[in-house]
mmCIF file of C-alpha atoms and ligand atoms in Angstrom:
data_model
loop_
_atom_site.group_PDB
_atom_site.id
_atom_site.type_symbol
_atom_site.label_atom_id
_atom_site.label_comp_id
_atom_site.label_asym_id
_atom_site.label_seq_id
_atom_site.Cartn_x
_atom_site.Cartn_y
_atom_site.Cartn_z
ATOM 1 C CA MET K 1 100.163 94.824 76.239
ATOM 2 C CA ALA K 2 98.790 98.290 75.472
ATOM 3 C CA ASP K 3 95.957 98.179 72.919
ATOM 4 C CA LYS K 4 94.016 101.513 72.931
ATOM 5 C CA VAL K 5 95.073 105.143 72.520
ATOM 6 C CA GLU K 6 93.135 108.037 74.006
ATOM 7 C CA ARG K 7 94.143 111.671 73.541
ATOM 8 C CA ILE K 8 93.408 114.056 76.420
ATOM 9 C CA LYS K 9 94.268 117.618 77.366
ATOM 10 C CA CYS K 10 95.072 117.220 81.036
ATOM 11 C CA LEU K 11 95.878 113.998 82.859
ATOM 12 C CA ILE K 12 96.048 114.038 86.657
ATOM 13 C CA ILE K 13 97.837 111.151 88.315
ATOM 14 C CA GLY K 14 96.855 110.661 91.966
ATOM 15 C CA SER K 15 93.775 111.425 94.022
ATOM 16 C CA GLY K 16 94.779 113.121 97.276
ATOM 17 C CA PRO K 17 94.006 116.757 98.125
ATOM 18 C CA ALA K 18 96.613 117.934 95.591
ATOM 19 C CA GLY K 19 95.137 115.894 92.724
ATOM 20 C CA TYR K 20 91.521 116.825 93.460
ATOM 21 C CA THR K 21 92.292 120.517 93.848
ATOM 22 C CA ALA K 22 94.177 120.435 90.540
ATOM 23 C CA ALA K 23 91.121 118.700 89.037
ATOM 24 C CA ILE K 24 88.678 121.336 90.329
ATOM 25 C CA TYR K 25 90.750 124.156 88.816
ATOM 26 C CA ALA K 26 91.547 122.329 85.574
ATOM 27 C CA ALA K 27 87.895 121.368 85.039
ATOM 28 C CA ARG K 28 86.705 124.930 85.661
ATOM 29 C CA ALA K 29 89.288 126.105 83.108
ATOM 30 C CA ASP K 30 87.709 123.726 80.562
ATOM 31 C CA MET K 31 90.778 121.490 80.356
ATOM 32 C CA LYS K 32 88.557 118.400 80.633
ATOM 33 C CA PRO K 33 90.822 116.655 83.122
ATOM 34 C CA VAL K 34 90.957 112.913 83.500
ATOM 35 C CA MET K 35 92.206 111.617 86.840
ATOM 36 C CA TYR K 36 93.616 108.191 87.582
ATOM 37 C CA THR K 37 93.244 107.521 91.287
ATOM 38 C CA GLY K 38 96.056 105.044 91.896
ATOM 39 C CA MET K 39 95.957 102.131 94.326
ATOM 40 C CA GLU K 40 94.668 104.141 97.278
ATOM 41 C CA PRO K 41 91.841 106.380 95.982
ATOM 42 C CA GLY K 42 91.763 109.491 98.149
ATOM 43 C CA GLY K 43 95.384 109.144 99.208
ATOM 44 C CA GLN K 44 96.869 109.267 102.701
ATOM 45 C CA LEU K 45 93.906 111.129 104.217
ATOM 46 C CA THR K 46 91.695 108.096 103.794
ATOM 47 C CA THR K 47 93.817 106.354 106.404
ATOM 48 C CA THR K 48 93.388 109.101 109.016
ATOM 49 C CA THR K 49 90.348 109.547 111.179
ATOM 50 C CA GLU K 50 89.605 113.151 112.080
ATOM 51 C CA VAL K 51 91.012 116.078 110.072
ATOM 52 C CA ASP K 52 90.857 119.067 112.407
ATOM 53 C CA ASN K 53 93.311 121.429 110.742
ATOM 54 C CA PHE K 54 91.821 121.941 107.273
ATOM 55 C CA PRO K 55 90.338 125.453 107.186
ATOM 56 C CA GLY K 56 86.577 125.612 106.677
ATOM 57 C CA TYR K 57 85.601 122.638 108.846
ATOM 58 C CA PRO K 58 84.998 124.147 112.313
ATOM 59 C CA GLU K 59 83.866 120.792 113.721
ATOM 60 C CA GLY K 60 86.573 118.795 111.908
ATOM 61 C CA ILE K 61 85.858 116.164 109.285
ATOM 62 C CA ASP K 62 86.924 112.571 108.883
ATOM 63 C CA GLY K 63 89.506 111.983 106.155
ATOM 64 C CA PRO K 64 87.487 109.584 103.939
ATOM 65 C CA THR K 65 84.440 111.917 103.937
ATOM 66 C CA MET K 66 86.601 114.874 103.012
ATOM 67 C CA MET K 67 88.069 112.974 100.079
ATOM 68 C CA ILE K 68 84.594 111.912 98.834
ATOM 69 C CA GLN K 69 83.506 115.550 98.973
ATOM 70 C CA LEU K 70 86.618 116.652 97.071
ATOM 71 C CA GLN K 71 85.883 114.014 94.430
ATOM 72 C CA GLN K 72 82.254 115.195 94.127
ATOM 73 C CA GLN K 73 83.430 118.787 93.763
ATOM 74 C CA ALA K 74 85.912 117.820 91.026
ATOM 75 C CA GLU K 75 83.254 115.741 89.211
ATOM 76 C CA ARG K 76 80.697 118.550 89.433
ATOM 77 C CA PHE K 77 82.828 120.549 86.998
ATOM 78 C CA GLY K 78 83.366 117.624 84.647
ATOM 79 C CA THR K 79 86.485 115.807 85.887
ATOM 80 C CA GLN K 80 86.490 112.153 84.866
ATOM 81 C CA VAL K 81 87.701 110.171 87.868
ATOM 82 C CA ARG K 82 88.870 106.704 86.919
ATOM 83 C CA ILE K 83 90.201 103.920 89.086
ATOM 84 C CA GLY K 84 93.509 102.789 87.654
ATOM 85 C CA MET K 85 97.215 102.740 88.162
ATOM 86 C CA VAL K 86 99.660 104.462 85.832
ATOM 87 C CA THR K 87 102.226 101.780 85.122
ATOM 88 C CA SER K 88 104.661 103.583 82.787
ATOM 89 C CA VAL K 89 105.285 107.005 81.254
ATOM 90 C CA ASP K 90 107.255 108.451 78.356
ATOM 91 C CA PHE K 91 107.976 112.163 78.713
ATOM 92 C CA SER K 92 110.667 112.288 76.027
ATOM 93 C CA GLU K 93 108.900 114.853 73.807
ATOM 94 C CA GLU K 94 109.955 118.467 74.216
ATOM 95 C CA GLN K 95 107.870 121.695 74.380
ATOM 96 C CA GLY K 96 104.434 121.223 72.819
ATOM 97 C CA GLY K 97 104.925 117.474 72.615
ATOM 98 C CA ILE K 98 102.642 114.711 73.647
ATOM 99 C CA HIS K 99 103.274 112.794 76.853
ATOM 100 C CA LYS K 100 102.615 109.086 76.704
ATOM 101 C CA VAL K 101 101.195 107.174 79.627
ATOM 102 C CA VAL K 102 100.135 103.571 80.054
ATOM 103 C CA VAL K 103 97.474 102.696 82.637
ATOM 104 C CA ASP K 104 97.198 99.220 84.172
ATOM 105 C CA ASN K 105 99.594 97.980 81.461
ATOM 106 C CA THR K 106 96.690 98.049 78.986
ATOM 107 C CA THR K 107 95.352 101.548 78.285
ATOM 108 C CA ASN K 108 97.439 103.963 76.220
ATOM 109 C CA ILE K 109 96.944 107.669 76.848
ATOM 110 C CA GLU K 110 98.472 110.642 75.104
ATOM 111 C CA ALA K 111 98.220 113.807 77.184
ATOM 112 C CA GLU K 112 99.051 117.404 76.348
ATOM 113 C CA THR K 113 99.674 118.157 80.022
ATOM 114 C CA ILE K 114 100.308 115.927 82.998
ATOM 115 C CA ILE K 115 99.824 116.807 86.654
ATOM 116 C CA ILE K 116 101.614 114.438 88.997
ATOM 117 C CA ALA K 117 100.025 114.202 92.449
ATOM 118 C CA THR K 118 101.088 110.720 93.488
ATOM 119 C CA GLY K 119 102.057 111.724 97.025
ATOM 120 C CA ALA K 120 104.406 110.012 99.419
ATOM 121 C CA THR K 121 104.067 107.051 101.706
ATOM 122 C CA ALA K 122 105.086 107.206 105.359
ATOM 123 C CA LYS K 123 107.591 104.570 106.352
ATOM 124 C CA TYR K 124 106.725 102.281 109.238
ATOM 125 C CA LEU K 125 108.918 99.999 111.315
ATOM 126 C CA GLY K 126 107.183 96.862 110.058
ATOM 127 C CA LEU K 127 106.411 95.295 113.439
ATOM 128 C CA PRO K 128 103.151 93.278 113.513
ATOM 129 C CA SER K 129 102.078 95.029 116.742
ATOM 130 C CA GLU K 130 102.668 98.434 115.109
ATOM 131 C CA GLN K 131 100.591 97.504 112.046
ATOM 132 C CA ARG K 132 97.769 96.134 114.226
ATOM 133 C CA LEU K 133 97.536 99.396 116.199
ATOM 134 C CA ARG K 134 97.625 101.833 113.274
ATOM 135 C CA GLY K 135 94.582 104.001 113.875
ATOM 136 C CA GLY K 136 94.531 102.796 117.497
ATOM 137 C CA GLY K 137 97.306 105.056 118.754
ATOM 138 C CA VAL K 138 100.054 104.490 116.161
ATOM 139 C CA SER K 139 100.363 107.426 113.780
ATOM 140 C CA ALA K 140 102.868 108.750 111.257
ATOM 141 C CA CYS K 141 101.753 112.378 111.565
ATOM 142 C CA ALA K 142 102.105 114.281 114.834
ATOM 143 C CA VAL K 143 100.656 117.469 113.384
ATOM 144 C CA CYS K 144 97.521 115.547 112.301
ATOM 145 C CA ASP K 145 96.989 113.391 115.372
ATOM 146 C CA GLY K 146 99.009 114.897 118.256
ATOM 147 C CA PHE K 147 96.061 116.837 119.623
ATOM 148 C CA PHE K 148 94.227 113.596 120.488
ATOM 149 C CA TYR K 149 96.954 112.920 123.084
ATOM 150 C CA LYS K 150 96.713 116.241 124.880
ATOM 151 C CA GLY K 151 98.090 115.957 128.417
ATOM 152 C CA GLN K 152 99.092 112.300 127.885
ATOM 153 C CA ASP K 153 102.427 110.481 127.615
ATOM 154 C CA VAL K 154 103.539 109.567 124.090
ATOM 155 C CA ALA K 155 106.617 108.218 122.295
ATOM 156 C CA ILE K 156 108.153 109.065 118.938
ATOM 157 C CA VAL K 157 110.637 107.086 116.834
ATOM 158 C CA GLY K 158 113.267 108.715 114.602
ATOM 159 C CA GLY K 159 116.249 111.024 114.749
ATOM 160 C CA GLY K 160 115.832 113.181 111.625
ATOM 161 C CA ASP K 161 114.444 116.699 111.247
ATOM 162 C CA THR K 162 110.879 115.419 111.047
ATOM 163 C CA ALA K 163 111.177 113.458 114.296
ATOM 164 C CA ALA K 164 112.880 116.380 116.056
ATOM 165 C CA GLU K 165 110.265 118.852 114.827
ATOM 166 C CA GLU K 166 107.352 116.551 115.679
ATOM 167 C CA ALA K 167 108.818 115.684 119.091
ATOM 168 C CA THR K 168 108.998 119.366 120.062
ATOM 169 C CA TYR K 169 105.504 119.911 118.619
ATOM 170 C CA LEU K 170 104.172 117.044 120.756
ATOM 171 C CA SER K 171 105.996 118.303 123.850
ATOM 172 C CA ASN K 172 103.830 121.446 123.723
ATOM 173 C CA ILE K 173 100.641 119.375 123.787
ATOM 174 C CA CYS K 174 101.510 116.235 125.725
ATOM 175 C CA ASN K 175 102.616 115.616 129.290
ATOM 176 C CA LYS K 176 105.782 113.739 128.377
ATOM 177 C CA VAL K 177 107.434 112.679 125.128
ATOM 178 C CA THR K 178 109.941 109.823 124.914
ATOM 179 C CA MET K 179 112.015 110.014 121.728
ATOM 180 C CA LEU K 180 113.743 106.858 120.504
ATOM 181 C CA VAL K 181 116.860 107.357 118.376
ATOM 182 C CA ARG K 182 118.465 104.172 117.099
ATOM 183 C CA LYS K 183 122.027 105.572 116.872
ATOM 184 C CA GLY K 184 124.116 107.426 119.445
ATOM 185 C CA GLU K 185 123.293 110.722 117.728
ATOM 186 C CA MET K 186 120.528 112.364 115.755
ATOM 187 C CA ARG K 187 120.578 113.007 112.033
ATOM 188 C CA ALA K 188 118.570 116.217 112.548
ATOM 189 C CA SER K 189 120.210 119.624 112.061
ATOM 190 C CA LYS K 190 122.192 120.991 115.000
ATOM 191 C CA ALA K 191 119.582 123.700 115.564
ATOM 192 C CA MET K 192 116.810 121.096 115.836
ATOM 193 C CA GLN K 193 118.925 118.917 118.129
ATOM 194 C CA HIS K 194 119.497 121.912 120.347
ATOM 195 C CA ARG K 195 115.747 122.547 120.560
ATOM 196 C CA VAL K 196 115.091 118.915 121.440
ATOM 197 C CA GLU K 197 117.743 118.873 124.146
ATOM 198 C CA ASN K 198 116.366 122.060 125.685
ATOM 199 C CA THR K 199 112.793 120.818 125.975
ATOM 200 C CA PRO K 200 112.282 119.673 129.565
ATOM 201 C CA ASN K 201 109.434 117.168 129.028
ATOM 202 C CA LEU K 202 111.215 115.523 126.087
ATOM 203 C CA ASP K 203 113.305 112.499 127.055
ATOM 204 C CA VAL K 204 115.711 111.396 124.290
ATOM 205 C CA ARG K 205 116.770 107.768 124.487
ATOM 206 C CA TYR K 206 119.730 106.969 122.223
ATOM 207 C CA PHE K 207 120.567 103.478 120.893
ATOM 208 C CA SER K 208 116.901 102.700 121.469
ATOM 209 C CA GLU K 209 114.456 100.834 119.267
ATOM 210 C CA ILE K 210 110.956 99.488 119.650
ATOM 211 C CA ASP K 211 110.753 95.824 120.436
ATOM 212 C CA GLU K 212 106.954 95.734 120.603
ATOM 213 C CA VAL K 213 103.988 98.074 120.772
ATOM 214 C CA LEU K 214 101.811 97.023 123.695
ATOM 215 C CA GLY K 215 98.001 96.936 123.741
ATOM 216 C CA GLU K 216 95.262 94.979 121.984
ATOM 217 C CA GLN K 217 92.806 97.585 120.615
ATOM 218 C CA VAL K 218 94.673 100.760 121.570
ATOM 219 C CA VAL K 219 98.273 101.582 122.448
ATOM 220 C CA GLU K 220 99.020 101.085 126.122
ATOM 221 C CA GLY K 221 102.800 101.245 126.027
ATOM 222 C CA ILE K 222 105.985 100.343 124.213
ATOM 223 C CA ARG K 223 108.705 97.861 124.998
ATOM 224 C CA MET K 224 112.041 99.457 124.102
ATOM 225 C CA VAL K 225 115.301 97.675 123.613
ATOM 226 C CA ASN K 226 118.767 99.165 123.950
ATOM 227 C CA ASN K 227 120.535 97.921 120.810
ATOM 228 C CA GLN K 228 123.961 98.054 122.558
ATOM 229 C CA THR K 229 123.154 96.180 125.749
ATOM 230 C CA GLY K 230 119.993 94.263 124.777
ATOM 231 C CA GLU K 231 118.309 95.642 127.889
ATOM 232 C CA LYS K 232 114.516 95.971 127.588
ATOM 233 C CA GLU K 233 112.254 98.505 129.241
ATOM 234 C CA VAL K 234 108.484 99.077 129.185
ATOM 235 C CA VAL K 235 107.281 102.679 128.919
ATOM 236 C CA PRO K 236 103.533 103.320 129.348
ATOM 237 C CA VAL K 237 102.272 105.610 126.544
ATOM 238 C CA THR K 238 98.909 106.113 124.813
ATOM 239 C CA GLY K 239 100.309 107.298 121.484
ATOM 240 C CA LEU K 240 103.234 106.247 119.312
ATOM 241 C CA PHE K 241 104.422 108.422 116.456
ATOM 242 C CA ILE K 242 106.614 106.998 113.722
ATOM 243 C CA ALA K 243 108.798 109.658 112.089
ATOM 244 C CA ILE K 244 111.409 107.678 110.190
ATOM 245 C CA GLY K 245 110.893 109.300 106.803
ATOM 246 C CA HIS K 246 108.612 109.117 103.780
ATOM 247 C CA LYS K 247 109.051 107.532 100.393
ATOM 248 C CA PRO K 248 107.794 109.683 97.518
ATOM 249 C CA ASN K 249 105.749 107.670 95.015
ATOM 250 C CA THR K 250 107.956 108.403 92.042
ATOM 251 C CA ASP K 251 109.307 105.032 90.911
ATOM 252 C CA ILE K 252 107.534 105.215 87.525
ATOM 253 C CA PHE K 253 109.051 108.660 86.793
ATOM 254 C CA LYS K 254 112.693 107.649 87.386
ATOM 255 C CA GLY K 255 114.900 108.636 84.470
ATOM 256 C CA GLN K 256 112.132 110.881 83.062
ATOM 257 C CA LEU K 257 112.111 113.783 85.511
ATOM 258 C CA GLU K 258 114.710 115.499 87.678
ATOM 259 C CA MET K 259 114.500 114.340 91.279
ATOM 260 C CA ASP K 260 116.529 114.966 94.409
ATOM 261 C CA GLU K 261 118.682 112.258 95.966
ATOM 262 C CA THR K 262 115.709 110.898 97.932
ATOM 263 C CA GLY K 263 113.392 110.660 94.925
ATOM 264 C CA TYR K 264 111.275 113.807 95.385
ATOM 265 C CA ILE K 265 110.415 115.531 92.091
ATOM 266 C CA ILE K 266 112.206 118.872 91.740
ATOM 267 C CA THR K 267 109.940 121.768 90.786
ATOM 268 C CA LYS K 268 111.231 125.065 89.398
ATOM 269 C CA GLY K 269 111.291 128.098 91.687
ATOM 270 C CA LYS K 270 107.893 128.857 93.137
ATOM 271 C CA SER K 271 106.105 127.007 90.319
ATOM 272 C CA THR K 272 105.008 123.376 89.923
ATOM 273 C CA LYS K 273 106.954 122.991 86.649
ATOM 274 C CA THR K 274 109.141 119.895 86.452
ATOM 275 C CA SER K 275 112.184 119.399 84.240
ATOM 276 C CA LYS K 276 109.862 118.422 81.336
ATOM 277 C CA PRO K 277 107.669 121.055 79.649
ATOM 278 C CA GLY K 278 103.985 120.291 80.134
ATOM 279 C CA VAL K 279 104.585 118.050 83.149
ATOM 280 C CA PHE K 280 103.752 119.502 86.570
ATOM 281 C CA ALA K 281 104.037 118.127 90.109
ATOM 282 C CA CYS K 282 102.095 119.081 93.229
ATOM 283 C CA GLY K 283 101.575 117.882 96.784
ATOM 284 C CA ASP K 284 103.807 115.587 98.801
ATOM 285 C CA VAL K 285 105.524 114.112 95.736
ATOM 286 C CA GLN K 286 107.489 117.385 95.495
ATOM 287 C CA ASP K 287 107.375 118.550 99.132
ATOM 288 C CA LYS K 288 109.208 116.823 101.934
ATOM 289 C CA GLU K 289 109.014 119.734 104.300
ATOM 290 C CA TYR K 290 105.382 120.774 104.880
ATOM 291 C CA ARG K 291 103.362 117.697 103.817
ATOM 292 C CA GLN K 292 99.963 119.009 104.918
ATOM 293 C CA ALA K 293 96.607 118.530 103.179
ATOM 294 C CA ILE K 294 96.217 122.290 102.888
ATOM 295 C CA THR K 295 99.681 122.852 101.386
ATOM 296 C CA ALA K 296 99.080 119.939 98.988
ATOM 297 C CA ALA K 297 95.772 121.507 97.946
ATOM 298 C CA GLY K 298 97.535 124.856 97.437
ATOM 299 C CA THR K 299 100.149 123.397 95.115
ATOM 300 C CA GLY K 300 97.404 121.405 93.347
ATOM 301 C CA CYS K 301 95.736 124.694 92.474
ATOM 302 C CA MET K 302 99.089 126.081 91.280
ATOM 303 C CA SER K 303 99.701 123.074 89.038
ATOM 304 C CA ALA K 304 96.370 123.513 87.220
ATOM 305 C CA LEU K 305 97.104 127.216 86.696
ATOM 306 C CA ASP K 306 100.612 126.364 85.438
ATOM 307 C CA ALA K 307 99.169 123.735 83.054
ATOM 308 C CA GLU K 308 96.555 126.154 81.772
ATOM 309 C CA ARG K 309 99.193 128.833 81.074
ATOM 310 C CA TYR K 310 101.408 126.253 79.368
ATOM 311 C CA LEU K 311 98.575 125.229 77.022
ATOM 312 C CA ALA K 312 97.737 128.874 76.298
ATOM 313 C CA THR K 313 101.377 129.553 75.328
ATOM 314 C CA ILE K 314 101.504 126.494 73.064
ATOM 315 C CA GLU K 315 98.231 127.464 71.386
ATOM 316 C CA SER K 316 99.304 131.083 70.790
ATOM 317 C CA ASN K 317 102.653 129.875 69.345
ATOM 318 C CA GLU K 318 100.744 127.578 66.974
ATOM 319 C CA GLU K 319 98.548 130.505 65.875
ATOM 320 C CA VAL K 320 101.646 132.647 65.150
ATOM 321 C CA GLU K 321 103.210 129.823 63.103
ATOM 322 C CA ALA K 322 99.969 129.142 61.175
HETATM 323 P P1 NDP W 401 115.372 111.335 107.451
HETATM 324 O O1 NDP W 401 115.578 110.281 106.440
HETATM 325 O O2 NDP W 401 116.225 112.543 107.431
HETATM 326 O O3 NDP W 401 115.546 110.707 108.914
HETATM 327 C C1 NDP W 401 114.964 109.486 109.232
HETATM 328 C C2 NDP W 401 115.307 109.165 110.671
HETATM 329 O O4 NDP W 401 114.622 107.970 111.014
HETATM 330 C C3 NDP W 401 116.798 108.924 110.906
HETATM 331 O O5 NDP W 401 117.129 109.368 112.192
HETATM 332 C C4 NDP W 401 116.890 107.402 110.825
HETATM 333 O O6 NDP W 401 117.921 106.870 111.608
HETATM 334 C C5 NDP W 401 115.581 106.993 111.452
HETATM 335 N N1 NDP W 401 115.136 105.681 111.007
HETATM 336 C C6 NDP W 401 115.001 105.228 109.725
HETATM 337 N N2 NDP W 401 114.541 103.974 109.731
HETATM 338 C C7 NDP W 401 114.413 103.616 111.031
HETATM 339 C C8 NDP W 401 113.984 102.426 111.683
HETATM 340 N N3 NDP W 401 113.592 101.354 111.001
HETATM 341 N N4 NDP W 401 113.986 102.413 113.033
HETATM 342 C C9 NDP W 401 114.359 103.482 113.747
HETATM 343 N N5 NDP W 401 114.771 104.647 113.192
HETATM 344 C C10 NDP W 401 114.789 104.697 111.850
HETATM 345 O O7 NDP W 401 113.794 111.683 107.357
HETATM 346 P P2 NDP W 401 113.001 112.990 107.821
HETATM 347 O O8 NDP W 401 111.582 112.704 107.520
HETATM 348 O O9 NDP W 401 113.356 113.364 109.190
HETATM 349 O O10 NDP W 401 113.509 114.137 106.845
HETATM 350 C C11 NDP W 401 113.429 113.994 105.423
HETATM 351 C C12 NDP W 401 114.066 115.215 104.770
HETATM 352 O O11 NDP W 401 113.239 116.380 104.996
HETATM 353 C C13 NDP W 401 115.436 115.558 105.341
HETATM 354 O O12 NDP W 401 116.233 116.035 104.304
HETATM 355 C C14 NDP W 401 115.137 116.661 106.330
HETATM 356 O O13 NDP W 401 116.232 117.511 106.560
HETATM 357 C C15 NDP W 401 113.978 117.404 105.637
HETATM 358 N N6 NDP W 401 113.117 118.087 106.608
HETATM 359 C C16 NDP W 401 113.377 119.392 106.887
HETATM 360 C C17 NDP W 401 112.615 120.076 107.792
HETATM 361 C C18 NDP W 401 112.931 121.483 108.049
HETATM 362 O O14 NDP W 401 113.890 121.977 107.526
HETATM 363 N N7 NDP W 401 112.145 122.167 108.861
HETATM 364 C C19 NDP W 401 111.493 119.442 108.510
HETATM 365 C C20 NDP W 401 111.322 118.059 108.171
HETATM 366 C C21 NDP W 401 112.121 117.420 107.255
HETATM 367 P P3 NDP W 401 119.477 106.850 111.132
HETATM 368 O O15 NDP W 401 119.949 108.264 111.260
HETATM 369 O O16 NDP W 401 120.062 105.905 112.105
HETATM 370 O O17 NDP W 401 119.466 106.356 109.711
#
């Protein structure tokens, strides 16, 4: 049961690069942001090793260190970072209204603005061997980790646009890419399928699924199974990329905000405004296309600027009415 009420100007939900960048900007604009980190403080980057593609780190940086530094930067300007999980929200108030949030089923918060940066979670196949080798050659992000497999043989699972795009990306870096599609056709757009089919070192295997990922400490191969014939085949690879989609972390916002058919929050035009005034969304929770730390950080910055402008408009309206 909720027992306390706290009133704050800017509440940030989620602690990945989007949330922390929003916090840095909101704190510097004197919005006194409070951030709730969620279950995985630091977000998806804390599960990656080296981040080599974030501008400003010529030698690369490991994901957890980068997130600690982002937190320190946000705290330096006065952001309150709290460990906690938002368990329910009530965004029913209109323009100028107060947004109600409950944290850990116990703490009641009333916020003038909300910045949602809860991210998305990559889907995995769920095989024990796949889970064991995450970080040891199994990855859900080819753009993040593909470079580590330069000149090597890798495999990728999935038949959507992400898998097709990542497979062609990997084919430019790796020696050979085996792409496993579980149906007899891909779900990816025709243009992407065409690109895949015209890439010589990309071998598409239809009706194919992973039976087991081979290797103890690191990936040494995959055992594939043809789901029509039951025939099994071992393919030696050093990397396995899972590209079977992401699930945006939006369950608690269902019925409160406009979302697309897959649960991503819809933002208006080029802004981070959601369907509710005073509620903004940034990072992967509203972006299924780019999903990079740098693009998340960019939209995090935008969301703080949008929130600041929203508050300024509300305050000037109140002055006119007074
Ligand atoms: P999708 O949901 O579109 O595709 C997921 C793919 O993974 C499907 O081929 C699906 O197979 C397969 N899959 C799902 N579960 C399993 C499993 N357990 N085992 C094996 N295969 C599995 O996800 P994407 O991430 O590809 O795309 C998400 C959205 O983002 C789409 O709307 C896409 O168009 C968009 N997008 C657009 C891009 C662009 O325009 N440049 C780039 C990237 C994404 P099946 O078909 O059999 O269900």
